[in-house]
Coordinates of C-alpha atoms and ligand atoms in Angstrom, one line a residue:
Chain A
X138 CA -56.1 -111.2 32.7
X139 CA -58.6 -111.4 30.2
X140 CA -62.7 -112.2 30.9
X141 CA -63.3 -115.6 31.0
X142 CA -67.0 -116.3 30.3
X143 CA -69.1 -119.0 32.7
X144 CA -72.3 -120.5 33.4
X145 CA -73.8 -121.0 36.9
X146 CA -76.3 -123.4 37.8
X147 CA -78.3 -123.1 41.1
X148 CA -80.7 -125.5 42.3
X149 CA -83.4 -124.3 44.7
X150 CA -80.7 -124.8 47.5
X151 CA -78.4 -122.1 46.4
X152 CA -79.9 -119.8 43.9
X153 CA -80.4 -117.5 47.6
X154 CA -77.0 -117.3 48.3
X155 CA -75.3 -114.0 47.8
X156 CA -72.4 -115.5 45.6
X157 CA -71.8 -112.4 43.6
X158 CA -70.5 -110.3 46.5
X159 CA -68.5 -112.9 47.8
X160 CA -66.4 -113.2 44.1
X161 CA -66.0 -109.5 44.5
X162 CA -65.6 -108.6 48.4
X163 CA -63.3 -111.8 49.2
X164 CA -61.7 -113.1 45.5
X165 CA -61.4 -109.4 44.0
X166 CA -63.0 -110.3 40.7
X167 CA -64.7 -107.9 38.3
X168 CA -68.2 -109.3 37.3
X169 CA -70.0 -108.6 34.8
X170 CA -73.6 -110.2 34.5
X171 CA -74.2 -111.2 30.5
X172 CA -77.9 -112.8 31.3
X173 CA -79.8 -114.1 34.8
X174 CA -82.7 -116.0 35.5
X175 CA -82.7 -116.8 39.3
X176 CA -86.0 -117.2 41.3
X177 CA -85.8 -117.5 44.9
X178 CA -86.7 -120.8 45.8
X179 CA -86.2 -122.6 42.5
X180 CA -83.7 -123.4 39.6
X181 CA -82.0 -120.9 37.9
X182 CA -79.0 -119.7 35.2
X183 CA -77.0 -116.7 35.3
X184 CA -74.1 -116.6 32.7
X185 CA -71.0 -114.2 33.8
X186 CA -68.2 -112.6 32.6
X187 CA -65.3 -113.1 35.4
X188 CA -61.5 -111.5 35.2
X189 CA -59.2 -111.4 37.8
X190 CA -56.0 -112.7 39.1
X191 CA -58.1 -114.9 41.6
X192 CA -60.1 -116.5 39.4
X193 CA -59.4 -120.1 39.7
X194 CA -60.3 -119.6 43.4
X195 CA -63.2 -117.9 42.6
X196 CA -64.2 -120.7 41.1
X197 CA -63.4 -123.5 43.8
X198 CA -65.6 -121.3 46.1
X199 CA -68.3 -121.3 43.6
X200 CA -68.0 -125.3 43.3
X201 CA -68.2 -125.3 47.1
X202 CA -71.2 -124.1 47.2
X203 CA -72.4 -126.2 45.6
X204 CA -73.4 -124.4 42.3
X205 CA -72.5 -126.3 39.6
X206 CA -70.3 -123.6 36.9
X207 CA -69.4 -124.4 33.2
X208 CA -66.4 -122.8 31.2
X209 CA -68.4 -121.4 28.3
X210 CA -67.0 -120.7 25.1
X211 CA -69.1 -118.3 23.0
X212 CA -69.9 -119.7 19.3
X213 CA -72.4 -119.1 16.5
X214 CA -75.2 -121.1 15.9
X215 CA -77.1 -122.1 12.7
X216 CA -80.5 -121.5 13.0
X217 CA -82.0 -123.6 10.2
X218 CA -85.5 -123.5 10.7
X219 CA -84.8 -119.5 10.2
X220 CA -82.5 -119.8 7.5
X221 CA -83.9 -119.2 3.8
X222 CA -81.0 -121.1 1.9
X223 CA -80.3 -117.7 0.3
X224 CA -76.7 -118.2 0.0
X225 CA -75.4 -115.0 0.7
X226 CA -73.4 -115.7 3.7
X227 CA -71.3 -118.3 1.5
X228 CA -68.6 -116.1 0.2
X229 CA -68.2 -113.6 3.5
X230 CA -67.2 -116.4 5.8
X231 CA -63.5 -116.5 5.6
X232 CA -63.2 -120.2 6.5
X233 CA -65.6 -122.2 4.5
X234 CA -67.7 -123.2 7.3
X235 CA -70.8 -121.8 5.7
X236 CA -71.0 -123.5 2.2
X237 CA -73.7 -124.4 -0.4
X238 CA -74.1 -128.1 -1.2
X239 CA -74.3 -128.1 -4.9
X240 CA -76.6 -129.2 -7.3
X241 CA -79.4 -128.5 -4.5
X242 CA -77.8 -125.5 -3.3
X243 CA -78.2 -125.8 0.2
X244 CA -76.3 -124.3 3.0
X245 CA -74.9 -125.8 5.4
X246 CA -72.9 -125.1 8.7
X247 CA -69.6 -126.8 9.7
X248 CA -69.5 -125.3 13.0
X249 CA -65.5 -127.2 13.8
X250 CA -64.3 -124.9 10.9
X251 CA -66.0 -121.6 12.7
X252 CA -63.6 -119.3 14.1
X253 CA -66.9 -117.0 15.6
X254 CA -65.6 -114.2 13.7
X255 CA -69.0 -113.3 13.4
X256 CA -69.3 -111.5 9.8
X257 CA -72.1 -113.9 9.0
X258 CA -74.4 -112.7 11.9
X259 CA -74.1 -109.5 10.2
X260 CA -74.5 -110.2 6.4
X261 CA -77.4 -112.6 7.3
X262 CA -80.5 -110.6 5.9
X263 CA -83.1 -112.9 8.2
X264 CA -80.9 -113.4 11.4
X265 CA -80.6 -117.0 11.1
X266 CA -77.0 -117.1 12.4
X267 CA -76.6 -116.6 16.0
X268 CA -74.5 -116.0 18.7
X269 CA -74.3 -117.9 21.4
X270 CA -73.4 -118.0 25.0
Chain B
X14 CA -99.4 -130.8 -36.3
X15 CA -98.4 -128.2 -34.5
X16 CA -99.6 -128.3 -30.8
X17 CA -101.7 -125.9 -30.1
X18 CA -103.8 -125.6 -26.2
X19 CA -106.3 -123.5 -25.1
X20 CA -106.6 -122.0 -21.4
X21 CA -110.2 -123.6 -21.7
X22 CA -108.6 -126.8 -22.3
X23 CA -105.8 -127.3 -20.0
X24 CA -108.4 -126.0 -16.9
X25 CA -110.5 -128.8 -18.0
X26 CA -107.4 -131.1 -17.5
X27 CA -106.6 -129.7 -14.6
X28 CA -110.2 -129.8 -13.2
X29 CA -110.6 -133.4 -14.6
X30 CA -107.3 -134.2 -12.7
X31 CA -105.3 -135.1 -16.1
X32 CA -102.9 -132.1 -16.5
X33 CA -99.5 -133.4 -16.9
X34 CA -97.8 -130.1 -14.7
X35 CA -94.3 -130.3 -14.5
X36 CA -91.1 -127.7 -12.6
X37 CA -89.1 -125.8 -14.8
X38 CA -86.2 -127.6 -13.6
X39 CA -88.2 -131.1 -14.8
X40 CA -88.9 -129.6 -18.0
X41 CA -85.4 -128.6 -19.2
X42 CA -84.6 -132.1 -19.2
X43 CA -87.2 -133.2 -20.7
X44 CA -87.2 -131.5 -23.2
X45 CA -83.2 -132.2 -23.5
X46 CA -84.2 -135.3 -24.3
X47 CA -87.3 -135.3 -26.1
X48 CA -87.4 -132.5 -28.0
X49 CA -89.6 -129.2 -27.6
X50 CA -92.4 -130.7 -29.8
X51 CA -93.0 -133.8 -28.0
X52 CA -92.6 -132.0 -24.8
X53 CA -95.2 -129.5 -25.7
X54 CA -97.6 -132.3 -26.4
X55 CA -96.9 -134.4 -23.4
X56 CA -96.9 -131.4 -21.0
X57 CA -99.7 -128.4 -19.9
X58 CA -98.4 -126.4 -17.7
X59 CA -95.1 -125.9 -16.0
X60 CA -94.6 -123.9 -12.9
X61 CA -91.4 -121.5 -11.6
X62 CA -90.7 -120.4 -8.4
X63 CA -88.4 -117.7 -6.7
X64 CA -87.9 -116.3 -3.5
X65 CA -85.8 -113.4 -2.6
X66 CA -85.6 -109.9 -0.9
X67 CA -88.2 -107.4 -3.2
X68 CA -88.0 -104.2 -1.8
X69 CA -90.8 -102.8 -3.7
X70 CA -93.5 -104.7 -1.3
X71 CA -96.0 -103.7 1.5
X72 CA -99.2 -103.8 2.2
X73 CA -102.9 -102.4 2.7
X74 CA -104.1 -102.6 6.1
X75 CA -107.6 -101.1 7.1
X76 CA -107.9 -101.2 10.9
X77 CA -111.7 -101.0 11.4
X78 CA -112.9 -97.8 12.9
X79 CA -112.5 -96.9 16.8
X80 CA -115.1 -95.3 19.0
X81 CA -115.2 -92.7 18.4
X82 CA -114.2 -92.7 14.6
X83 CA -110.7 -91.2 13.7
X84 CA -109.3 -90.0 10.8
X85 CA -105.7 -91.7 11.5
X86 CA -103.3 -88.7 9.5
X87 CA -100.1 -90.5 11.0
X88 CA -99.7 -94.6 11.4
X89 CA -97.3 -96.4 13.4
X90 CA -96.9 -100.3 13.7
X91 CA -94.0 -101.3 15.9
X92 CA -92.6 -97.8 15.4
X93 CA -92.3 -98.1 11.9
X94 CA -94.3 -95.4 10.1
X95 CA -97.1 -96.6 7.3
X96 CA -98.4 -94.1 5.1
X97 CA -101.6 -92.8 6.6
X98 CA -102.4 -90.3 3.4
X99 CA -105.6 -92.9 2.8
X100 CA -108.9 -93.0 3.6
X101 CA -109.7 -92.5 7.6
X102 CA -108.1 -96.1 8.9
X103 CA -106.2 -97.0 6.0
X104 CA -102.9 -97.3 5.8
X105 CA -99.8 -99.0 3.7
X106 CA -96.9 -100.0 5.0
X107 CA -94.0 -100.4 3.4
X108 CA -91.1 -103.0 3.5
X109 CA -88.2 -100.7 3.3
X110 CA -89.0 -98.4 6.1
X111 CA -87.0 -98.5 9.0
X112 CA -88.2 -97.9 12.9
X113 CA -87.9 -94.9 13.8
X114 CA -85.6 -95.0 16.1
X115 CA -83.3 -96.4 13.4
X116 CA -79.7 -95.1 13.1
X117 CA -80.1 -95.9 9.6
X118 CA -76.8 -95.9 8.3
X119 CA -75.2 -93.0 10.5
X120 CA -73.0 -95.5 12.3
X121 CA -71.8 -97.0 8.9
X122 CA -72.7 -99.8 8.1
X123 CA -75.9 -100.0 9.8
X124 CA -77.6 -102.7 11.2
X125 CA -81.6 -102.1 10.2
X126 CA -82.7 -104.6 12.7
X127 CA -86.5 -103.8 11.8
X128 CA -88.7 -102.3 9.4
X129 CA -92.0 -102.6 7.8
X130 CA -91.0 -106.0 6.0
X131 CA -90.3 -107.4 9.7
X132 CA -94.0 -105.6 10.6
X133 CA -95.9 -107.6 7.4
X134 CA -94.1 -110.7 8.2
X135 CA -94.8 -110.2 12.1
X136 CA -98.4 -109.8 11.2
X137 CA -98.8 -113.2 8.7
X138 CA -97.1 -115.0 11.7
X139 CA -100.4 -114.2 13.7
X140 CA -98.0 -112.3 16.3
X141 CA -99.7 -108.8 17.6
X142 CA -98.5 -105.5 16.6
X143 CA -98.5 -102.5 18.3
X144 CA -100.6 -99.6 16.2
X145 CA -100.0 -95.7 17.1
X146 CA -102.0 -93.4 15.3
X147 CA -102.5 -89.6 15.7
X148 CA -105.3 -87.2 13.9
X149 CA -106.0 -83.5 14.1
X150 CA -109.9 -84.1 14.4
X151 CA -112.6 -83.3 12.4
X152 CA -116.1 -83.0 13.6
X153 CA -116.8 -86.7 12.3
X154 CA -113.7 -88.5 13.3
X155 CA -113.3 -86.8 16.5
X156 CA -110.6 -88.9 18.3
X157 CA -106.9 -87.5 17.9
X158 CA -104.7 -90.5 19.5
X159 CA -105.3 -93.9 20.2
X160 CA -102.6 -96.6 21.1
X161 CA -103.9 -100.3 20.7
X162 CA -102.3 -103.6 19.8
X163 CA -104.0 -105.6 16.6
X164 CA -103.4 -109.1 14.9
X165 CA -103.9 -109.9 11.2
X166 CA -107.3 -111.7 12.3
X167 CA -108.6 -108.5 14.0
X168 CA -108.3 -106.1 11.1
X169 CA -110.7 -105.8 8.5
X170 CA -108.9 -106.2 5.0
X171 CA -105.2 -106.7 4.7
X172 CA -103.5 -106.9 1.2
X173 CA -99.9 -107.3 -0.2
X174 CA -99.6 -104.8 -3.0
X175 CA -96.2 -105.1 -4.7
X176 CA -95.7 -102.3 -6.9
X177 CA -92.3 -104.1 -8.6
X178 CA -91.6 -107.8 -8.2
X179 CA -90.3 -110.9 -9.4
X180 CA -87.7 -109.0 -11.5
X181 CA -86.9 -110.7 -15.2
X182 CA -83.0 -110.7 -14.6
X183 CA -80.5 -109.2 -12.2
X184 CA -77.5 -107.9 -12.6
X185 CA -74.1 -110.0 -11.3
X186 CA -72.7 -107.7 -8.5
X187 CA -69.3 -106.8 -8.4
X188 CA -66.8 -104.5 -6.3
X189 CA -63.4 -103.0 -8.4
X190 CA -62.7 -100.3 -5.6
X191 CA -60.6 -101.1 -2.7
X192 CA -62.9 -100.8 -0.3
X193 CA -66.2 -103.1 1.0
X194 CA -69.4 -102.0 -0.5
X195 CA -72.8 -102.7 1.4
X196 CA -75.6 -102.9 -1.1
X197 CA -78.7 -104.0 -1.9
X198 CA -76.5 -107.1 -3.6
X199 CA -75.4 -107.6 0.0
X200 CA -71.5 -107.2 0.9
X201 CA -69.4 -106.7 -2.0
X202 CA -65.7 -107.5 -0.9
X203 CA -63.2 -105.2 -2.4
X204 CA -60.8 -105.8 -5.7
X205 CA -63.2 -107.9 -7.5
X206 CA -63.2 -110.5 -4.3
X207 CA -66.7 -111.8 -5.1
X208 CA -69.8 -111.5 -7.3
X209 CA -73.3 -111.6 -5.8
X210 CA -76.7 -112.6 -8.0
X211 CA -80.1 -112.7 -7.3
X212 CA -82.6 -114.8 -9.6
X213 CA -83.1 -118.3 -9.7
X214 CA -82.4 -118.2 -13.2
X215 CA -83.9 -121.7 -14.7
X216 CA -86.6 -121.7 -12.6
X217 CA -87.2 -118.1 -12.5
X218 CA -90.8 -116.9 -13.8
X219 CA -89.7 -114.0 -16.2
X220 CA -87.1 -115.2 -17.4
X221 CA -89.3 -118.6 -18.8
X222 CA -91.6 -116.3 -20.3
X223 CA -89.3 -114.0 -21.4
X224 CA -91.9 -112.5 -24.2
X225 CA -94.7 -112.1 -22.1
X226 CA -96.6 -114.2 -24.4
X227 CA -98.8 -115.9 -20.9
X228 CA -98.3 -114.0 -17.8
X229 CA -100.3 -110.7 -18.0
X230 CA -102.4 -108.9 -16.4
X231 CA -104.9 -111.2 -14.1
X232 CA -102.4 -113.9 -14.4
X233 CA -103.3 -116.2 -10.8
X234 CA -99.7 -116.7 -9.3
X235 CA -98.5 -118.2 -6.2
X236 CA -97.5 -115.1 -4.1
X237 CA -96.3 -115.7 -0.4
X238 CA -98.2 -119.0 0.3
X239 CA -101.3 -118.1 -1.2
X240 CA -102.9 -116.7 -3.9
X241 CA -102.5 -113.6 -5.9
X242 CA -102.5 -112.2 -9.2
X243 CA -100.5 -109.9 -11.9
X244 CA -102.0 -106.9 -11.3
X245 CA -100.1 -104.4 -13.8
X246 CA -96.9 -104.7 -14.9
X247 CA -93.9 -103.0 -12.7
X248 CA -92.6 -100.0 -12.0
X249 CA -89.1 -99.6 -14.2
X250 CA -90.6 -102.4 -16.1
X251 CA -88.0 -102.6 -18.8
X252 CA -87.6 -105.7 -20.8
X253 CA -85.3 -105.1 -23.4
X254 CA -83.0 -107.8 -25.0
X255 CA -79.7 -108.0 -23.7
X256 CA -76.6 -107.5 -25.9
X257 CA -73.8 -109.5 -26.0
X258 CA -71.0 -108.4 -28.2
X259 CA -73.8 -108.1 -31.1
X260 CA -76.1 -111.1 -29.8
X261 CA -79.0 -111.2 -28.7
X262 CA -79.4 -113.2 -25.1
X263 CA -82.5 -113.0 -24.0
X264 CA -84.7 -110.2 -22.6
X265 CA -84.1 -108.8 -19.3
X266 CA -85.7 -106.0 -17.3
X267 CA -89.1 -107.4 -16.8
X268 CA -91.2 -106.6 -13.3
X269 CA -94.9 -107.3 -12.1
X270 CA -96.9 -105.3 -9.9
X271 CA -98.4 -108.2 -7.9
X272 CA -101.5 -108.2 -5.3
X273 CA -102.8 -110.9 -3.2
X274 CA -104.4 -111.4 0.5
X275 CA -102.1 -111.3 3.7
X276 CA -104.2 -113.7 5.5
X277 CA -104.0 -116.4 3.1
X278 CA -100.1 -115.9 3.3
X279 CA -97.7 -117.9 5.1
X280 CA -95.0 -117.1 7.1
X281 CA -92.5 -119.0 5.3
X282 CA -92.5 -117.1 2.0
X283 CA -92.7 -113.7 3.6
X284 CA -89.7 -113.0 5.4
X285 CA -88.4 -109.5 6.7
X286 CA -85.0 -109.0 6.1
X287 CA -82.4 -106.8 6.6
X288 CA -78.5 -105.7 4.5
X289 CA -76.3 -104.6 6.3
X290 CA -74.9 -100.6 5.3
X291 CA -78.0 -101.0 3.0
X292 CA -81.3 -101.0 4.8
X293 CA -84.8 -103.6 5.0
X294 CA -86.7 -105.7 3.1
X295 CA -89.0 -108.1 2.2
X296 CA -88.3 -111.5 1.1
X297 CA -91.6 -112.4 -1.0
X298 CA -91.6 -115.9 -2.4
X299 CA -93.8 -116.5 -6.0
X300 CA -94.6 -119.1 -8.1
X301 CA -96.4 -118.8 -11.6
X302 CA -97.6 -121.4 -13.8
X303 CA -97.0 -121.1 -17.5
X304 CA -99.1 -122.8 -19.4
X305 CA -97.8 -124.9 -22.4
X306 CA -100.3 -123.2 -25.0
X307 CA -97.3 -124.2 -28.0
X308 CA -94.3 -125.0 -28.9
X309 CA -92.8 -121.5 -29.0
X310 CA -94.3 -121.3 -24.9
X311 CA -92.6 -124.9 -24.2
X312 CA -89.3 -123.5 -26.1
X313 CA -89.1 -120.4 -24.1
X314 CA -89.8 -122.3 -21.0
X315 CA -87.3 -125.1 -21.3
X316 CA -84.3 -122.5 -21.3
X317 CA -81.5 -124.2 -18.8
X318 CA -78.9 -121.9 -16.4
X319 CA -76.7 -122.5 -19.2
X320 CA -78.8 -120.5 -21.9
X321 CA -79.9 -117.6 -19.1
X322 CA -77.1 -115.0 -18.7
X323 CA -76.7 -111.6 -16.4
X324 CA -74.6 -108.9 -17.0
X325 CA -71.8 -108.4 -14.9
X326 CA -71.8 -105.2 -12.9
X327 CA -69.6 -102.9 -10.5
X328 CA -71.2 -101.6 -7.7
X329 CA -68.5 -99.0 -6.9
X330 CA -68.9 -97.0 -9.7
X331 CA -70.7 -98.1 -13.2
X332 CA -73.3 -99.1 -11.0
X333 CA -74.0 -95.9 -8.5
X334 CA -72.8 -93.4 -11.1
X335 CA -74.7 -94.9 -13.8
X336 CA -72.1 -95.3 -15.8
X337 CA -74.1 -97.9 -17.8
X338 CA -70.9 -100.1 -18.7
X339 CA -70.9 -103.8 -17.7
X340 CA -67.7 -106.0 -17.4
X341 CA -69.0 -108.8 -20.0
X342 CA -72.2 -111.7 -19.3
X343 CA -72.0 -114.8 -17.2
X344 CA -73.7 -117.4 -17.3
X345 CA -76.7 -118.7 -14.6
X346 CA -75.0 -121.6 -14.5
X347 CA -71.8 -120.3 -14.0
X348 CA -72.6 -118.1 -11.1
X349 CA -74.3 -121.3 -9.8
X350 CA -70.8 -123.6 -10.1
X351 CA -69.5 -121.1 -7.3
X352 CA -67.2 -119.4 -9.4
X353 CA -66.7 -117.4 -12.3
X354 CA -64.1 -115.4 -14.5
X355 CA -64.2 -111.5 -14.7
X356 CA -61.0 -109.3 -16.2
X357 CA -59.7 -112.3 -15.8
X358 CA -59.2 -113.1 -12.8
X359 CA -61.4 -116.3 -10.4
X360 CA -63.9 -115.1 -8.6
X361 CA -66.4 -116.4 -6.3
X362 CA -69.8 -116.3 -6.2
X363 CA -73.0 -116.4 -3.8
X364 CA -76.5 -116.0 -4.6
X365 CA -78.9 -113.8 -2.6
X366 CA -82.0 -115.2 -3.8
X367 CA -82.7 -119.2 -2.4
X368 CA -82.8 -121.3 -5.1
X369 CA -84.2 -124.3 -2.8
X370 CA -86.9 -122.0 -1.5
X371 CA -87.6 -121.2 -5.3
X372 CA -87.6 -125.1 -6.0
X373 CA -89.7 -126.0 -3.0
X374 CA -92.0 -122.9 -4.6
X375 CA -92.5 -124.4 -8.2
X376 CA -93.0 -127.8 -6.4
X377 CA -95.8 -127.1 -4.3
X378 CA -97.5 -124.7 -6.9
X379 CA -97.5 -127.6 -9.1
X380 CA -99.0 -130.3 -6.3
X381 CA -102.1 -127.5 -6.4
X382 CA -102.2 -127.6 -9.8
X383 CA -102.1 -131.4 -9.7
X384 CA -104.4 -131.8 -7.4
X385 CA -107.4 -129.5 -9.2
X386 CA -107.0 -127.1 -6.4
X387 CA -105.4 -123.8 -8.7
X388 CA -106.7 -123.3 -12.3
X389 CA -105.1 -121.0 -14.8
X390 CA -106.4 -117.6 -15.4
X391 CA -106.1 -115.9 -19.0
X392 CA -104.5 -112.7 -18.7
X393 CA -107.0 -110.2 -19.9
X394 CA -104.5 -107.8 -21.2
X395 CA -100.6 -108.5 -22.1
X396 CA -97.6 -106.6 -20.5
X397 CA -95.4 -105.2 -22.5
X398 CA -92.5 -106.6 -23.5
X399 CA -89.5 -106.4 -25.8
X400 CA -90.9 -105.6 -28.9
X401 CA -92.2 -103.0 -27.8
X402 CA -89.0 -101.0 -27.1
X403 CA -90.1 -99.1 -24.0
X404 CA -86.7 -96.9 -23.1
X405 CA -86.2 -96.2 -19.4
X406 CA -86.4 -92.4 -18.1
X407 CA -83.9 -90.9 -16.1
X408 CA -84.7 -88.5 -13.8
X409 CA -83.2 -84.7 -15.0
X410 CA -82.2 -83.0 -12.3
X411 CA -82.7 -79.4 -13.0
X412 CA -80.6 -76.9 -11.5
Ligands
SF4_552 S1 -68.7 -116.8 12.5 FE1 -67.2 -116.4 10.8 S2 -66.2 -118.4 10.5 FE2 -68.1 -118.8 11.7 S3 -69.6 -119.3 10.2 FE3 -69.8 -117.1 10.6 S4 -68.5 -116.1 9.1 FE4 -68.0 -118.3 9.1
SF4_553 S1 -77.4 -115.6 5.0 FE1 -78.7 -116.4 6.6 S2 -80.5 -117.1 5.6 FE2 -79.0 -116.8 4.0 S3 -78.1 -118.8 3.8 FE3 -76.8 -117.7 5.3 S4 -77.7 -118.2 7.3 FE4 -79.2 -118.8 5.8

């Protein structure tokens, strides 16, 4: 089964609970922790990367718990207070999802045509296309 | 009559708040429809703009002396190593030197995540930057390591100085092998699968002054959000006219040597970057006014993307091997439709310089102008341009 990637949301409540080594010791799911931010005694996000056979019950426990989980898909993001409008992203990404907008030249994103193939975070000289979680 | 200005006089419009200051994508219409003579008297000075990675760029950064003094003989900022061969706490860093913990481009293509381009731009965004510095010791620098963190506000003097920048005209990249190519013209898909060019053509500063008959030496230019000046001209300056099948384009190889003061700069026109398989840079954004001194000026200036051309070039072999054979000329404004014909077959295009960045650039030079706030300087020496048939050197490698 592949990794299926998820966010968890504790509230104060629950971010003490030792939920990762119950989705390992009881469900038998491989974890693999992409980013955390958990204080005792307050809010906090941990985004995971879960496979298994069990992994739909891994889940029901989590929602049990009370810790609220969403199904995350990764996808790139357009940073355009970073972007320079230098174009050169255009003509790598395969599906026209990145364009210019002619006669000003602009670029512009069309994140439905984005198939996150992710040449654009790579040819982008400033890092203004991201990746996200 | 022919229209003649001075310098003398159009500062006195300007200062008076009269001058008539216009883009140099206003002034191709305008003079589309008026006519160069009329434009020339109805118009003082027109401004350009562009904005784009200029490798050739760093900075002079004097750090104020520690207690005790040191003679700083190696200079790190964020890891990336400045040349320390100064005076004691001098040092310049430049754009296209990687950290050094960079695998540069072992694991091909590299990433070059950061360099000193990132560093300047780090330090006109105010952030703080970490400064390593070693010496051997001499009785009156005595200290021989120090590790501190400094901001642009803390250091004493701290200058951009741009040995090549703002070229004339670039060349239209191309790729004829079968395999990607990672350049300085960005990612060149293989079998001819795009072209890549770099100026913003019509509003692009040498190519409106294509003779060099205003911008010279002391020429006040916009340079990163504030002010700066033509310092020399470039290295591999190089304006020649280009050839087309026996006519004569325009010329083309043109570069400035430009200086001006980091702290005046803004973050927005001074961008690290980074090509992939290629390595860093900076992105420097400059603006300089022309001013309409007569009609052969306002001519030169009024030259649309459809009268400014580039030469068509293949980075997987005329280019590296210096093969000096081009594939034909194209058009600015054809590379700017998104597409364009080579060995005849479509091809499309992307820029790597921003031509909005380039427009917003021209635009807000000329609101200074306007506004009396950025008078012209008279160069006090002229660069030299094509008549004066300067031929390039290559460098003999002797056995
Ligand atoms: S991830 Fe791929 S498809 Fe999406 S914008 Fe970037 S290059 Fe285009
Ligand atoms: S390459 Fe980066 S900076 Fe350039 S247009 Fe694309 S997203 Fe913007």
């Amino acid at each position: 089964m592949s990794p299926k990637k998820i966010i968890l949301r504790f509230s104060a409540e629950t971010s003490e609970k030792p939920i990762i080594y119950h989705l390992v010791k009881d469900y038998n799911l491989m974890v693999n922790i992409i980013k955390a931010r958990i204080n005792p005694a307050r809010e906090g996000t941990m985004v995971l990367e879960l496979t298994g056979d069990r992994y739909e019950s891994g889940i029901k426990y989590l929602e049990e718990q009370n810790i609220k989980v969403q199904k995350l898909a990764e996808h790139v993001n357009h940073n355009r207070q970073n972007c320079t409008s230098c174009g050169v992203c255009t003509d790598a990404c395969p599906t026209g999802a990145l364009f210019l907008e002619r006669p000003a030249m602009e670029v512009q994103f069309n994140s439905d045509k984005c198939i996150v193939c992710q040449i654009c975070v790579k040819v982008c000289p400033v890092k203004a296309m991201e990746v996200c979680f | 009559m022919a229209v003649e200005k001075t310098y003398a006089e159009i500062n006195a419009k300007i200062k008076s708040g009269q001058a008539v200051v216009l883009t140099a994508e206003e002034v191709v219409s305008l003079v589309a429809e008026k006519g160069v003579t009329q434009a020339a008297k109805e118009v003082d000075v027109v401004t350009t703009g562009t904005f784009g990675p200029m490798c050739s760029s760093g900075a002079f950064l004097n750090f104020g002396h520690p207690k005790p003094r040191m003679r700083m003989s190696k200079v790190l900022l964020n890891n990336v190593p400045a040349y320390a061969g100064i005076a004691a706490v001098d040092a310049y860093i430049g754009a296209t030197e990687p950290t050094l913990d960079d695998p540069l481009n072992k694991k091909f293509p590299g990433e070059f995540r950061y360099g000193g381009g990132h560093v300047i731009e780090d330090l006109v965004a105010g952030k703080p930057v970490k400064l390593k510095a070693q010496s051997y010791g001499t009785d009156c620098y005595p200290l021989k390591e120090l590790e501190t963190e400094i901001t642009l506000q803390d250091i004493n003097e701290a200058f951009l100085f741009n040995p090549r920048n703002a070229y004339q005209n670039y060349n239209c990249a191309v790729n004829l092998s079968d395999r990607t190519k990672y350049t300085y013209m960005g990612m060149l898909k293989p079998k001819l699968a795009n072209a890549h060019y770099s100026t913003s053509g019509q509003l692009s500063p040498l190519l409106k002054d294509p003779h060099f008959l205003t911008i010279g030496i002391g020429t006040r230019i916009f340079l990163g959000g504030g002010e700066g000046y033509v310092a020399w001209y470039g290295t591999q300056h190089f304006p020649s006219m280009l050839n087309a099948s026996g006519v004569e384009l325009h010329p083309s190889g043109g570069t400035l040597s430009v200086i001006g003061d980091l702290k005046q700069m803004n973050q927005r026109y001074i961008r690290g970057c980074s090509f992939i398989g290629y390595g860093c840079s900076l992105a420097v954004g400059i603006g300089i006014p022309i001013p309409v001194l007569n009609e052969e000026v306002m001519y030169w200036v009024s030259r649309s993307d459809k009268e400014l051309y580039a030469p068509i070039v293949d980075y997987s072999d005329h280019y590296p091997n210096r093969t000096g054979e081009n594939l034909g000329f194209v058009s600015y404004a054809d590379l700017k439709s998104g597409e364009i014909t080579v060995n005849g077959k479509k091809v499309k295009t992307a820029p790597l310089s921003s031509y909005p960045m380039a427009v917003e650039i021209a635009t807000e030079l000329k609101e200074r102008i306007k506004a009396g706030k950025f008078e012209l300087t008279q160069p006090v020496q002229q660069l030299p341009s094509a008549k004066d048939n300067i031929v390039p050197k290559s460098l003999n490698v002797k056995e």
